[in-house]
CSV table of C-alpha atoms in Angstrom, one decimal:
chain,number,residue,atom,x,y,z
A,168,UNK,CA,103.6,71.9,172.1
A,169,UNK,CA,100.2,70.1,171.7
A,170,UNK,CA,98.5,73.5,171.7
A,171,UNK,CA,100.8,74.8,168.9
A,172,UNK,CA,100.3,71.6,166.9
A,173,UNK,CA,96.5,71.9,167.2
A,174,UNK,CA,96.6,75.5,166.2
A,175,UNK,CA,98.8,74.7,163.2
A,176,UNK,CA,96.4,72.0,162.1
A,177,UNK,CA,93.4,74.3,162.6
A,178,UNK,CA,95.1,76.9,160.5
A,179,UNK,CA,96.0,74.4,157.7
A,180,UNK,CA,92.4,73.2,157.7
A,181,UNK,CA,91.1,76.7,157.6
A,182,UNK,CA,93.4,77.7,154.7
A,183,UNK,CA,92.4,74.5,152.8
A,184,UNK,CA,88.7,75.2,153.4
A,185,UNK,CA,89.1,78.8,152.2
A,186,UNK,CA,91.0,77.7,149.1
A,187,UNK,CA,88.3,75.2,148.3
A,188,UNK,CA,85.5,77.7,148.9
A,189,UNK,CA,87.1,80.5,146.9
A,190,UNK,CA,88.5,78.3,144.0
A,191,UNK,CA,87.0,79.1,140.6
A,192,UNK,CA,87.1,76.2,138.1
A,193,UNK,CA,89.3,76.6,135.0
A,194,UNK,CA,87.5,78.5,132.2
A,195,UNK,CA,84.4,78.9,134.4
A,196,UNK,CA,82.0,81.5,133.0
A,197,UNK,CA,82.8,85.1,133.9
A,198,UNK,CA,81.2,86.6,137.0
A,199,UNK,CA,81.9,88.3,140.3
A,200,UNK,CA,84.2,86.8,142.9
A,201,UNK,CA,82.4,85.0,145.7
A,202,UNK,CA,82.7,84.7,149.5
A,203,UNK,CA,83.2,81.5,151.5
A,204,UNK,CA,80.1,79.6,152.5
A,205,UNK,CA,77.6,82.3,151.2
A,206,UNK,CA,79.1,82.7,147.8
A,207,UNK,CA,77.5,85.4,145.7
A,208,UNK,CA,74.2,85.2,147.7
A,209,UNK,CA,74.5,88.6,149.4
A,210,UNK,CA,75.5,90.3,146.2
A,211,UNK,CA,72.6,88.8,144.2
A,212,UNK,CA,70.1,89.7,147.0
A,213,UNK,CA,71.4,93.3,147.1
A,214,UNK,CA,71.3,93.6,143.3
A,215,UNK,CA,67.8,92.1,143.1
A,216,UNK,CA,66.5,94.6,145.8
A,217,UNK,CA,67.7,97.5,143.6
A,218,UNK,CA,66.3,96.0,140.4
A,219,UNK,CA,62.7,95.2,141.0
A,220,UNK,CA,63.3,92.1,143.0
A,221,UNK,CA,63.8,90.0,139.9
A,222,UNK,CA,66.6,87.6,139.3
A,223,UNK,CA,66.2,88.2,135.5
A,224,UNK,CA,67.2,91.8,136.1
A,225,UNK,CA,70.3,90.8,138.0
A,226,UNK,CA,71.3,88.5,135.2
A,227,UNK,CA,70.9,91.4,132.7
A,228,UNK,CA,73.2,93.6,134.9
A,229,UNK,CA,75.8,90.9,135.2
A,230,UNK,CA,75.7,90.1,131.5
A,231,UNK,CA,76.3,93.8,130.7
A,232,UNK,CA,79.1,94.1,133.3
A,233,UNK,CA,81.0,91.0,132.1
A,234,UNK,CA,80.1,91.3,128.4
A,235,UNK,CA,79.0,87.7,128.3
A,236,UNK,CA,75.8,85.8,127.6
A,237,UNK,CA,77.0,83.1,130.0
A,238,UNK,CA,77.5,84.0,133.7
A,239,UNK,CA,79.0,81.9,136.4
A,240,UNK,CA,78.2,82.3,140.1
A,241,UNK,CA,78.3,80.5,143.3
A,242,UNK,CA,75.1,80.7,145.4
A,243,UNK,CA,75.7,79.4,148.9
A,244,UNK,CA,78.0,76.4,148.2
A,245,UNK,CA,76.3,75.6,144.9
A,246,UNK,CA,77.9,76.4,141.5
A,247,UNK,CA,75.3,78.1,139.3
A,248,UNK,CA,75.6,79.1,135.6
A,249,UNK,CA,73.1,81.2,133.7
A,250,UNK,CA,72.8,80.9,129.9
A,251,UNK,CA,71.1,84.0,128.5
A,252,UNK,CA,71.6,84.0,124.7
A,253,UNK,CA,69.4,82.0,122.3
A,254,UNK,CA,72.2,79.6,121.4
A,255,UNK,CA,73.0,79.1,125.1
A,256,UNK,CA,69.4,78.4,126.0
A,257,UNK,CA,68.9,76.1,123.0
A,258,UNK,CA,72.0,74.1,124.0
A,259,UNK,CA,70.7,73.7,127.6
A,260,UNK,CA,67.3,72.7,126.4
A,261,UNK,CA,68.5,70.1,123.9
A,262,UNK,CA,71.9,68.9,125.0
A,263,UNK,CA,71.8,65.6,126.8
A,264,UNK,CA,74.5,66.9,129.2
A,265,UNK,CA,72.0,69.4,130.7
A,266,UNK,CA,69.0,67.0,131.1
A,267,UNK,CA,69.5,66.4,134.9
A,268,UNK,CA,67.9,68.1,137.8
A,269,UNK,CA,69.7,69.4,140.9
A,270,UNK,CA,69.7,67.3,144.0
A,271,UNK,CA,69.7,70.1,146.5
A,272,UNK,CA,68.0,71.0,149.7
A,273,UNK,CA,65.2,73.0,148.1
A,274,UNK,CA,64.3,70.5,145.4
A,275,UNK,CA,63.8,67.9,148.1
A,276,UNK,CA,61.9,70.3,150.3
A,277,UNK,CA,59.6,70.9,147.4
A,278,UNK,CA,58.6,67.2,147.4
A,279,UNK,CA,58.4,66.6,151.2
A,280,UNK,CA,62.1,65.8,151.7
A,281,UNK,CA,62.1,63.2,148.9
A,282,UNK,CA,63.3,63.3,145.3
A,283,UNK,CA,60.1,62.1,143.7
A,284,UNK,CA,57.5,63.2,141.1
A,285,UNK,CA,58.5,63.9,137.5
A,286,UNK,CA,59.3,67.7,137.4
A,287,UNK,CA,62.4,67.5,139.6
A,288,UNK,CA,63.8,64.0,139.0
A,289,UNK,CA,66.1,62.6,136.3
A,290,UNK,CA,67.8,59.5,135.0
A,291,UNK,CA,66.1,56.1,134.8
A,292,UNK,CA,63.5,57.0,137.4
A,293,UNK,CA,62.4,60.1,135.5
A,294,UNK,CA,62.3,58.2,132.2
A,295,UNK,CA,60.1,55.4,133.7
A,296,UNK,CA,57.7,57.7,135.5
A,297,UNK,CA,57.3,60.3,132.7
A,298,UNK,CA,56.8,57.6,130.1
A,299,UNK,CA,54.0,56.1,132.2
A,300,UNK,CA,52.3,59.5,132.8
A,301,UNK,CA,52.5,60.5,129.2
A,302,UNK,CA,51.2,57.1,128.0
A,303,UNK,CA,48.2,57.0,130.4
A,304,UNK,CA,47.3,60.7,130.0
A,305,UNK,CA,46.7,59.8,126.4
A,306,UNK,CA,44.6,56.8,127.4
A,307,UNK,CA,42.3,59.0,129.5
A,308,UNK,CA,41.9,61.5,126.7
A,309,UNK,CA,44.8,64.0,127.0
A,310,UNK,CA,45.4,65.7,123.7
A,311,UNK,CA,42.3,64.1,122.2
A,312,UNK,CA,38.7,65.1,121.8
A,313,UNK,CA,37.8,64.2,125.4
A,314,UNK,CA,40.2,66.8,126.7
A,315,UNK,CA,39.0,69.5,124.3
A,316,UNK,CA,35.4,68.7,125.1
A,317,UNK,CA,36.1,69.1,128.8
A,318,UNK,CA,37.8,72.5,128.1
A,319,UNK,CA,34.6,73.5,126.2
A,320,UNK,CA,32.5,72.5,129.2
A,321,UNK,CA,34.6,74.8,131.4
A,322,UNK,CA,34.4,77.6,128.9
A,323,UNK,CA,30.6,77.4,128.9
A,324,UNK,CA,30.6,77.6,132.7
A,325,UNK,CA,33.0,80.6,132.6
A,326,UNK,CA,30.7,82.4,130.2
A,327,UNK,CA,27.8,81.9,132.5
A,328,UNK,CA,29.8,83.4,135.4
A,329,UNK,CA,30.6,86.4,133.2
A,330,UNK,CA,26.9,86.7,132.1
A,331,UNK,CA,25.8,86.7,135.7
A,332,UNK,CA,28.1,89.6,136.6
A,333,UNK,CA,25.7,92.0,134.8
A,334,UNK,CA,28.5,94.0,133.3
A,335,UNK,CA,30.0,94.7,136.7
A,336,UNK,CA,33.8,95.4,136.9
A,337,UNK,CA,35.7,92.3,137.6
A,338,UNK,CA,39.4,91.2,137.6
A,339,UNK,CA,39.6,88.2,135.2
A,340,UNK,CA,42.4,86.7,137.3
A,341,UNK,CA,40.0,86.1,140.1
A,342,UNK,CA,37.9,83.7,138.1
A,343,UNK,CA,40.1,82.1,135.4
A,344,UNK,CA,42.2,79.8,137.6
A,345,UNK,CA,39.2,77.7,138.7
A,346,UNK,CA,38.3,76.9,135.1
A,347,UNK,CA,41.9,75.7,134.4
A,348,UNK,CA,42.2,73.7,137.6
A,349,UNK,CA,38.9,71.9,137.0
A,350,UNK,CA,40.2,70.7,133.6
A,351,UNK,CA,43.3,69.3,135.4
A,352,UNK,CA,41.1,67.8,138.2
A,353,UNK,CA,39.0,65.9,135.6
A,354,UNK,CA,42.0,64.4,133.8
A,355,UNK,CA,43.6,63.3,137.1
A,356,UNK,CA,40.5,62.2,139.1
A,357,UNK,CA,38.0,61.4,136.4
A,358,UNK,CA,35.3,63.8,137.3
A,359,UNK,CA,34.8,67.6,137.5
A,360,UNK,CA,33.4,69.4,140.5
A,361,UNK,CA,31.1,72.5,140.5
A,362,UNK,CA,32.9,75.8,140.5
A,363,UNK,CA,31.5,76.7,143.9
A,364,UNK,CA,32.9,73.5,145.5
A,365,UNK,CA,35.1,74.2,148.5
A,366,UNK,CA,37.7,71.8,147.2
A,367,UNK,CA,38.5,73.8,144.2
A,368,UNK,CA,38.7,77.1,146.1
A,369,UNK,CA,40.9,75.5,148.8
A,370,UNK,CA,43.2,74.0,146.2
A,371,UNK,CA,43.6,77.3,144.4
A,372,UNK,CA,44.3,79.1,147.7
A,373,UNK,CA,46.9,76.5,148.7
A,374,UNK,CA,48.6,76.8,145.3
A,375,UNK,CA,48.7,80.6,145.4
A,376,UNK,CA,50.0,80.7,149.0
A,377,UNK,CA,52.5,78.0,148.2
A,378,UNK,CA,53.8,80.0,145.2
A,379,UNK,CA,54.3,83.0,147.5
A,380,UNK,CA,56.1,80.9,150.1
A,381,UNK,CA,58.5,79.3,147.6
A,382,UNK,CA,59.2,82.7,146.1
A,383,UNK,CA,60.1,84.0,149.5
A,384,UNK,CA,62.3,81.1,150.6
A,385,UNK,CA,63.5,79.4,147.4
A,386,UNK,CA,66.6,81.4,146.9
A,387,UNK,CA,68.0,82.1,150.4
A,388,UNK,CA,66.8,78.8,152.0
A,389,UNK,CA,68.3,76.7,149.2
A,390,UNK,CA,71.6,78.5,149.3
A,391,UNK,CA,71.8,78.7,153.1
A,392,UNK,CA,69.8,75.6,154.2
A,393,UNK,CA,71.3,75.9,157.7
A,394,UNK,CA,69.0,78.9,158.3
A,395,UNK,CA,66.1,76.5,158.9
A,396,UNK,CA,67.8,75.6,162.3
A,397,UNK,CA,68.3,79.3,163.2
A,398,UNK,CA,65.3,81.0,161.8
A,399,UNK,CA,62.7,78.4,160.6
A,400,UNK,CA,59.9,81.0,160.4
A,401,UNK,CA,61.8,83.9,158.9
A,402,UNK,CA,63.5,81.7,156.3
A,403,UNK,CA,60.1,80.3,155.2
A,404,UNK,CA,61.1,76.7,156.1
A,405,UNK,CA,58.2,76.1,158.4
A,406,UNK,CA,55.8,77.8,156.0
A,407,UNK,CA,56.8,75.6,153.1
A,408,UNK,CA,56.5,72.5,155.3
A,409,UNK,CA,53.0,73.4,156.3
A,410,UNK,CA,51.9,74.0,152.8
A,411,UNK,CA,53.4,70.7,151.7
A,412,UNK,CA,51.6,68.9,154.4
A,413,UNK,CA,48.3,70.6,153.6
A,414,UNK,CA,48.6,69.8,149.9
A,415,UNK,CA,49.4,66.1,150.6
A,416,UNK,CA,46.4,65.9,152.9
A,417,UNK,CA,44.3,67.5,150.3
A,418,UNK,CA,45.0,64.8,147.6
A,419,UNK,CA,45.1,61.8,150.0
A,420,UNK,CA,41.3,61.3,150.4
A,421,UNK,CA,40.8,61.2,146.6
A,422,UNK,CA,43.6,58.7,146.2
A,423,UNK,CA,42.2,56.5,149.1
A,424,UNK,CA,38.7,56.6,147.5
A,425,UNK,CA,40.2,55.5,144.2
A,426,UNK,CA,41.9,52.6,146.0
A,427,UNK,CA,38.6,51.5,147.5
A,428,UNK,CA,36.7,51.8,144.3
A,429,UNK,CA,39.3,50.3,142.0
A,430,UNK,CA,38.5,47.6,139.4
A,431,UNK,CA,40.5,46.6,136.4
A,432,UNK,CA,38.1,48.2,134.0
A,433,UNK,CA,38.5,51.6,135.6
A,434,UNK,CA,42.2,51.8,134.8
A,435,UNK,CA,41.3,53.8,131.7
A,436,UNK,CA,39.0,56.3,133.5
A,437,UNK,CA,41.6,58.6,134.9
A,438,UNK,CA,45.3,58.9,135.8
A,439,UNK,CA,44.9,57.8,139.5
A,440,UNK,CA,43.1,54.6,138.5
A,441,UNK,CA,45.8,53.9,135.9
A,442,UNK,CA,48.6,54.5,138.4
A,443,UNK,CA,46.9,52.2,141.0
A,444,UNK,CA,46.7,49.4,138.4
A,445,UNK,CA,50.5,49.9,137.8
A,446,UNK,CA,51.1,49.8,141.6
A,447,UNK,CA,49.1,46.5,141.9
A,448,UNK,CA,51.0,45.0,138.9
A,449,UNK,CA,54.3,45.8,140.7
A,450,UNK,CA,53.2,44.9,144.2
A,451,UNK,CA,55.4,41.8,144.3
A,452,UNK,CA,58.5,43.8,143.2
A,453,UNK,CA,60.6,44.9,146.2
A,454,UNK,CA,62.2,47.9,144.5
A,455,UNK,CA,59.2,49.3,142.7
A,456,UNK,CA,59.0,53.0,142.1
A,457,UNK,CA,55.2,53.0,141.9
A,458,UNK,CA,54.0,54.0,145.3
A,459,UNK,CA,51.2,56.2,146.8
A,460,UNK,CA,53.9,58.8,147.8
A,461,UNK,CA,55.1,59.0,144.2
A,462,UNK,CA,51.5,59.2,142.9
A,463,UNK,CA,50.9,62.1,145.2
A,464,UNK,CA,54.0,63.9,144.0
A,465,UNK,CA,53.0,63.4,140.4
A,466,UNK,CA,49.6,64.9,141.0
A,467,UNK,CA,51.3,67.8,142.9
A,468,UNK,CA,53.6,68.4,139.9
A,469,UNK,CA,50.7,68.5,137.5
A,470,UNK,CA,48.8,71.0,139.5
A,471,UNK,CA,51.8,73.2,140.3
A,472,UNK,CA,52.9,73.3,136.7
A,473,UNK,CA,49.5,73.9,135.1
A,474,UNK,CA,47.3,75.4,137.8
A,475,UNK,CA,48.5,79.0,137.5
A,476,UNK,CA,50.7,79.6,134.5
A,477,UNK,CA,47.8,79.1,132.0
A,478,UNK,CA,45.3,81.3,133.8
A,479,UNK,CA,48.0,84.0,134.3
A,480,UNK,CA,48.8,84.1,130.6
A,481,UNK,CA,45.1,84.3,129.8
A,482,UNK,CA,44.7,87.1,132.3
A,483,UNK,CA,47.5,89.0,130.5
A,484,UNK,CA,45.8,88.4,127.2
A,485,UNK,CA,42.6,90.0,128.4
A,486,UNK,CA,44.5,92.9,129.9
A,487,UNK,CA,46.0,93.6,126.5
A,488,UNK,CA,42.5,93.7,125.0
A,489,UNK,CA,41.6,96.7,127.1
A,490,UNK,CA,45.0,98.3,126.7
A,491,UNK,CA,44.9,97.9,123.0
A,492,UNK,CA,41.3,98.4,121.7
A,493,UNK,CA,42.7,98.4,118.1
A,494,UNK,CA,43.8,94.8,118.6
A,495,UNK,CA,40.5,93.9,120.2
A,496,UNK,CA,38.8,95.1,117.1
A,497,UNK,CA,41.0,92.9,114.9
A,498,UNK,CA,40.3,89.8,117.2
A,499,UNK,CA,36.6,90.4,117.0
A,500,UNK,CA,36.7,90.9,113.2
A,501,UNK,CA,38.6,87.7,112.6
A,502,UNK,CA,36.3,85.7,114.9
A,503,UNK,CA,33.2,87.1,113.2
A,504,UNK,CA,34.6,86.3,109.8
A,505,UNK,CA,35.7,82.8,110.5
A,506,UNK,CA,33.5,81.2,113.2
A,507,UNK,CA,29.9,80.4,113.0
A,508,UNK,CA,27.6,82.5,115.1
A,509,UNK,CA,26.8,80.1,117.9
A,510,UNK,CA,29.6,77.6,117.6
A,511,UNK,CA,31.6,76.8,120.7
A,512,UNK,CA,35.3,77.4,119.9
A,513,UNK,CA,37.6,74.3,119.5
A,514,UNK,CA,41.4,74.2,119.5
A,515,UNK,CA,41.3,73.1,115.9
A,516,UNK,CA,39.8,76.5,115.0
A,517,UNK,CA,43.3,78.0,115.5
A,518,UNK,CA,44.0,77.4,111.8
A,519,UNK,CA,41.2,79.7,110.9
A,520,UNK,CA,42.3,82.5,113.3
A,521,UNK,CA,45.9,83.3,112.5
A,522,UNK,CA,45.7,86.8,114.1
A,523,UNK,CA,44.4,85.3,117.3
A,524,UNK,CA,47.3,82.8,117.2
A,525,UNK,CA,49.8,85.5,116.6
A,526,UNK,CA,48.4,87.6,119.4
A,527,UNK,CA,48.7,84.8,121.9
A,528,UNK,CA,52.2,84.1,120.8
A,529,UNK,CA,53.0,87.7,121.4
A,530,UNK,CA,51.6,87.5,124.9
A,531,UNK,CA,54.0,84.6,125.6
A,532,UNK,CA,56.9,86.4,124.1
A,533,UNK,CA,56.3,89.9,125.5
A,534,UNK,CA,55.5,89.0,129.1
A,535,UNK,CA,57.8,85.9,129.7
A,536,UNK,CA,56.0,85.0,132.9
A,537,UNK,CA,58.8,82.6,133.7
A,538,UNK,CA,61.8,84.9,132.9
A,539,UNK,CA,64.5,82.6,134.2
A,540,UNK,CA,63.7,78.9,133.6
A,541,UNK,CA,65.3,75.8,135.1
A,542,UNK,CA,67.0,74.5,137.0
A,543,UNK,CA,69.0,71.9,135.1
A,544,UNK,CA,72.0,69.9,136.3
A,545,UNK,CA,75.1,69.2,134.3
A,546,UNK,CA,75.4,65.4,134.1
A,547,UNK,CA,79.0,65.6,133.1
A,548,UNK,CA,81.8,68.1,132.5
A,549,UNK,CA,80.7,70.0,129.4
A,550,UNK,CA,80.8,73.5,127.8
A,551,UNK,CA,78.3,76.3,127.3
A,552,UNK,CA,79.1,79.2,125.1
A,553,UNK,CA,82.8,78.2,125.1
A,554,UNK,CA,83.1,78.1,128.9
A,555,UNK,CA,83.6,75.0,131.1
A,556,UNK,CA,80.6,73.8,133.1
A,557,UNK,CA,81.7,71.3,135.7
A,558,UNK,CA,79.6,68.2,136.4
A,559,UNK,CA,76.7,68.8,138.9
A,560,UNK,CA,76.7,72.5,138.3
A,561,UNK,CA,73.2,74.0,138.4
A,562,UNK,CA,72.2,75.7,135.1
A,563,UNK,CA,69.4,78.2,134.5
A,564,UNK,CA,68.1,79.7,131.2
A,565,UNK,CA,67.2,83.3,130.5
A,566,UNK,CA,64.0,82.9,128.5
A,567,UNK,CA,63.2,86.7,128.8
A,568,UNK,CA,66.6,87.5,127.3
A,569,UNK,CA,65.7,85.3,124.3
A,570,UNK,CA,62.2,86.8,124.0
A,571,UNK,CA,63.5,90.4,124.2
A,572,UNK,CA,66.6,90.1,122.1
A,573,UNK,CA,66.7,93.2,119.9
A,574,UNK,CA,69.1,91.6,117.4
A,575,UNK,CA,66.4,89.1,116.5
A,576,UNK,CA,63.1,90.9,117.1
A,577,UNK,CA,64.1,94.4,116.1
A,578,UNK,CA,61.6,96.1,118.4
A,579,UNK,CA,61.1,93.6,121.3
A,580,UNK,CA,59.7,96.3,123.6
A,581,UNK,CA,56.8,96.8,121.3
A,582,UNK,CA,53.7,94.5,121.6
A,583,UNK,CA,53.2,93.6,118.0
A,584,UNK,CA,51.4,90.3,117.0
A,585,UNK,CA,52.1,90.9,113.3
A,586,UNK,CA,55.7,89.8,113.8
A,587,UNK,CA,54.4,86.2,113.7
A,588,UNK,CA,52.4,86.7,110.4
A,589,UNK,CA,53.8,86.7,106.9
A,590,UNK,CA,52.1,88.3,103.9
A,591,UNK,CA,49.8,85.3,103.4
A,592,UNK,CA,48.7,85.6,107.1
A,593,UNK,CA,50.5,82.3,108.0
A,594,UNK,CA,52.1,81.8,111.4
A,595,UNK,CA,55.9,82.2,111.1
A,596,UNK,CA,58.9,83.1,113.3
A,597,UNK,CA,57.9,81.0,116.3
A,598,UNK,CA,61.2,79.1,116.9
A,599,UNK,CA,62.4,81.6,119.5
A,600,UNK,CA,59.3,81.6,121.6
A,601,UNK,CA,60.3,79.1,124.2
A,602,UNK,CA,57.6,79.3,126.9
A,603,UNK,CA,57.1,75.5,126.8
A,604,UNK,CA,60.7,74.6,126.3
A,605,UNK,CA,62.2,72.2,123.8
A,606,UNK,CA,63.8,68.8,123.8
A,607,UNK,CA,63.2,65.8,126.2
A,608,UNK,CA,62.0,68.0,129.0
A,609,UNK,CA,59.5,70.0,126.9
A,610,UNK,CA,56.5,70.8,129.0
A,611,UNK,CA,54.3,67.8,129.5
A,612,UNK,CA,51.1,70.0,129.7
A,613,UNK,CA,51.8,72.0,126.6
A,614,UNK,CA,48.8,70.7,124.6
A,615,UNK,CA,46.5,71.3,127.5
A,616,UNK,CA,47.8,74.8,128.1
A,617,UNK,CA,47.6,75.9,124.5
A,618,UNK,CA,44.1,74.4,124.1
A,619,UNK,CA,42.8,76.1,127.3
A,620,UNK,CA,44.4,79.4,126.4
A,621,UNK,CA,43.0,79.5,122.9
A,622,UNK,CA,39.5,78.1,123.6
A,623,UNK,CA,38.9,80.3,126.7
A,624,UNK,CA,40.2,83.4,125.0
A,625,UNK,CA,38.3,82.9,121.7
A,626,UNK,CA,35.1,81.9,123.6
A,627,UNK,CA,35.1,85.0,125.8
A,628,UNK,CA,36.0,87.4,122.9
A,629,UNK,CA,33.3,85.8,120.8
A,630,UNK,CA,30.7,86.7,123.4
A,631,UNK,CA,32.0,89.9,124.9
A,632,UNK,CA,33.6,93.3,124.4
A,633,UNK,CA,36.1,94.1,127.1
A,634,UNK,CA,36.0,97.7,128.4
A,635,UNK,CA,37.6,99.8,131.1
A,636,UNK,CA,35.1,100.7,133.8
A,637,UNK,CA,33.6,104.1,133.6
A,638,UNK,CA,35.0,105.0,137.1
A,639,UNK,CA,38.4,103.6,136.3
A,640,UNK,CA,40.0,107.0,137.0
A,641,UNK,CA,38.7,106.8,140.5
A,642,UNK,CA,40.4,103.4,141.1
A,643,UNK,CA,43.9,104.0,139.8
A,644,UNK,CA,45.1,101.1,141.8
A,645,UNK,CA,43.0,98.8,139.6
A,646,UNK,CA,44.3,100.2,136.3
A,647,UNK,CA,46.1,97.6,134.0
A,648,UNK,CA,49.8,97.8,134.0
A,649,UNK,CA,52.6,96.3,132.0
A,650,UNK,CA,54.7,96.0,135.2
A,651,UNK,CA,54.1,92.5,136.5
A,652,UNK,CA,54.1,91.3,140.1
A,653,UNK,CA,57.2,89.2,141.0
A,654,UNK,CA,57.0,85.6,142.1
A,655,UNK,CA,58.0,82.2,141.0
A,656,UNK,CA,56.0,83.2,137.9
A,657,UNK,CA,55.2,86.8,137.1
A,658,UNK,CA,51.6,87.8,137.0
A,659,UNK,CA,49.4,90.8,136.3
A,660,UNK,CA,48.6,93.2,139.0
A,661,UNK,CA,44.8,93.2,139.7
A,662,UNK,CA,42.8,95.3,137.3
A,663,UNK,CA,39.1,95.8,136.6
A,664,UNK,CA,37.4,95.1,133.3
A,665,UNK,CA,33.7,95.2,132.2
A,666,UNK,CA,32.6,92.2,130.0
A,667,UNK,CA,29.9,93.8,127.9
A,668,UNK,CA,27.8,91.3,125.8
A,669,UNK,CA,28.3,91.7,122.1
A,670,UNK,CA,25.4,92.2,119.8
A,671,UNK,CA,26.6,89.8,117.1
A,672,UNK,CA,24.1,88.6,114.5
A,673,UNK,CA,24.3,86.8,111.2
A,674,UNK,CA,24.5,90.2,109.5
A,675,UNK,CA,27.8,90.9,111.2
A,676,UNK,CA,29.4,87.8,109.7
A,677,UNK,CA,31.0,88.4,106.3
A,678,UNK,CA,31.6,85.7,103.7
A,679,UNK,CA,34.9,84.0,104.0
């Protein structure tokens, strides 16, 4: 009798568990049925394997199958919704209901098991910390002349590196990231370091390896976190933990040195000194959020967000220069017409160079190096595209879908900068280029990224012609390709280019 009772209870619990696992919320966005515990994870992994390994391609297939720009899944035990149309993406970006961040296993693993930093936090904590960082970045020159001057300093060093290559073939992606990281390093720590300094090389290597590790484990490990107990190496759990530890140890000596050297008047020198001052002002507050761990996570967020995306976009811009010599000629002509012969480019010059601006906008649109953006968390029950999104659902945005929408762009598969220029050569039609987001969570580093991208690109194009190597045919594996490498962010496959010094004189410059 006892055995029968226990068996009956077990069966009831099993049925209740299965009903809960398989239940689809009322008016939930369309999508495939899911399995208990694993949800749609096996299906998504299988579809991704058949579609270039990209989640964005899976979203396209599901959108086509279910005839909807909003797709509802369950990955592991987490409800996930994808908004793929422009109206859907704009709603996610700007609607207060979608301003949260998920509180899941992988988000916490990203920040050493905590929920700290500014990228992956929300609520009052996020408002407090982001406001502080935004305010004090401005104090140390972010968005002002000091930042632009630092970018110009890095440009001059980059030009020296290219000069020293003696027109030898080089992959731009191998040298660009150091220039961008040094700008970040100066803003955060107050001083730049030489390009050959081991610290920059080590930081770049850590960020690159970490990106690969998160790409490998971010999906499966988050959806099935119990895999860390069964297969910690295969799942990538141990790998991510090692990189987190190494990155923390990398920044710790710099923070400790700032603590030792701190004086009140240094609080305006860099972000770390400003944060230490805030920590000291709150030292008698028992529940303060200003701690060394939080400072480390903020620095980590800044370098993760800006350390590779800008250099990747710049790499793609240079790749298009050798794939489209006609566009390179237009860029050279505009620079020659509008900039003085030996002037170092400045971000303010963008108003003189509309074709360059349009070209860089088209690089953002055409390549969409972050094809699926997010994640967001629904802070309350809400709707998206007419479907119900329950509270705490994770929400992603299909930026590539917006950037490649044929109904808006007409010929999205064609790389055509002129789509952003009107008859008066003014920049137009930019509202659907969402690389930096919109709303309260718009990218904190947008000004820095745009300034780096414009200044480095114009500075290099002002000095050099970009050519394919003469022996390019013998190195087909180093040919430029529009097919990008998958990862957390997409990137160009390595390609070789020769930077040939331009013979530009005053005679080349026509009157404005």
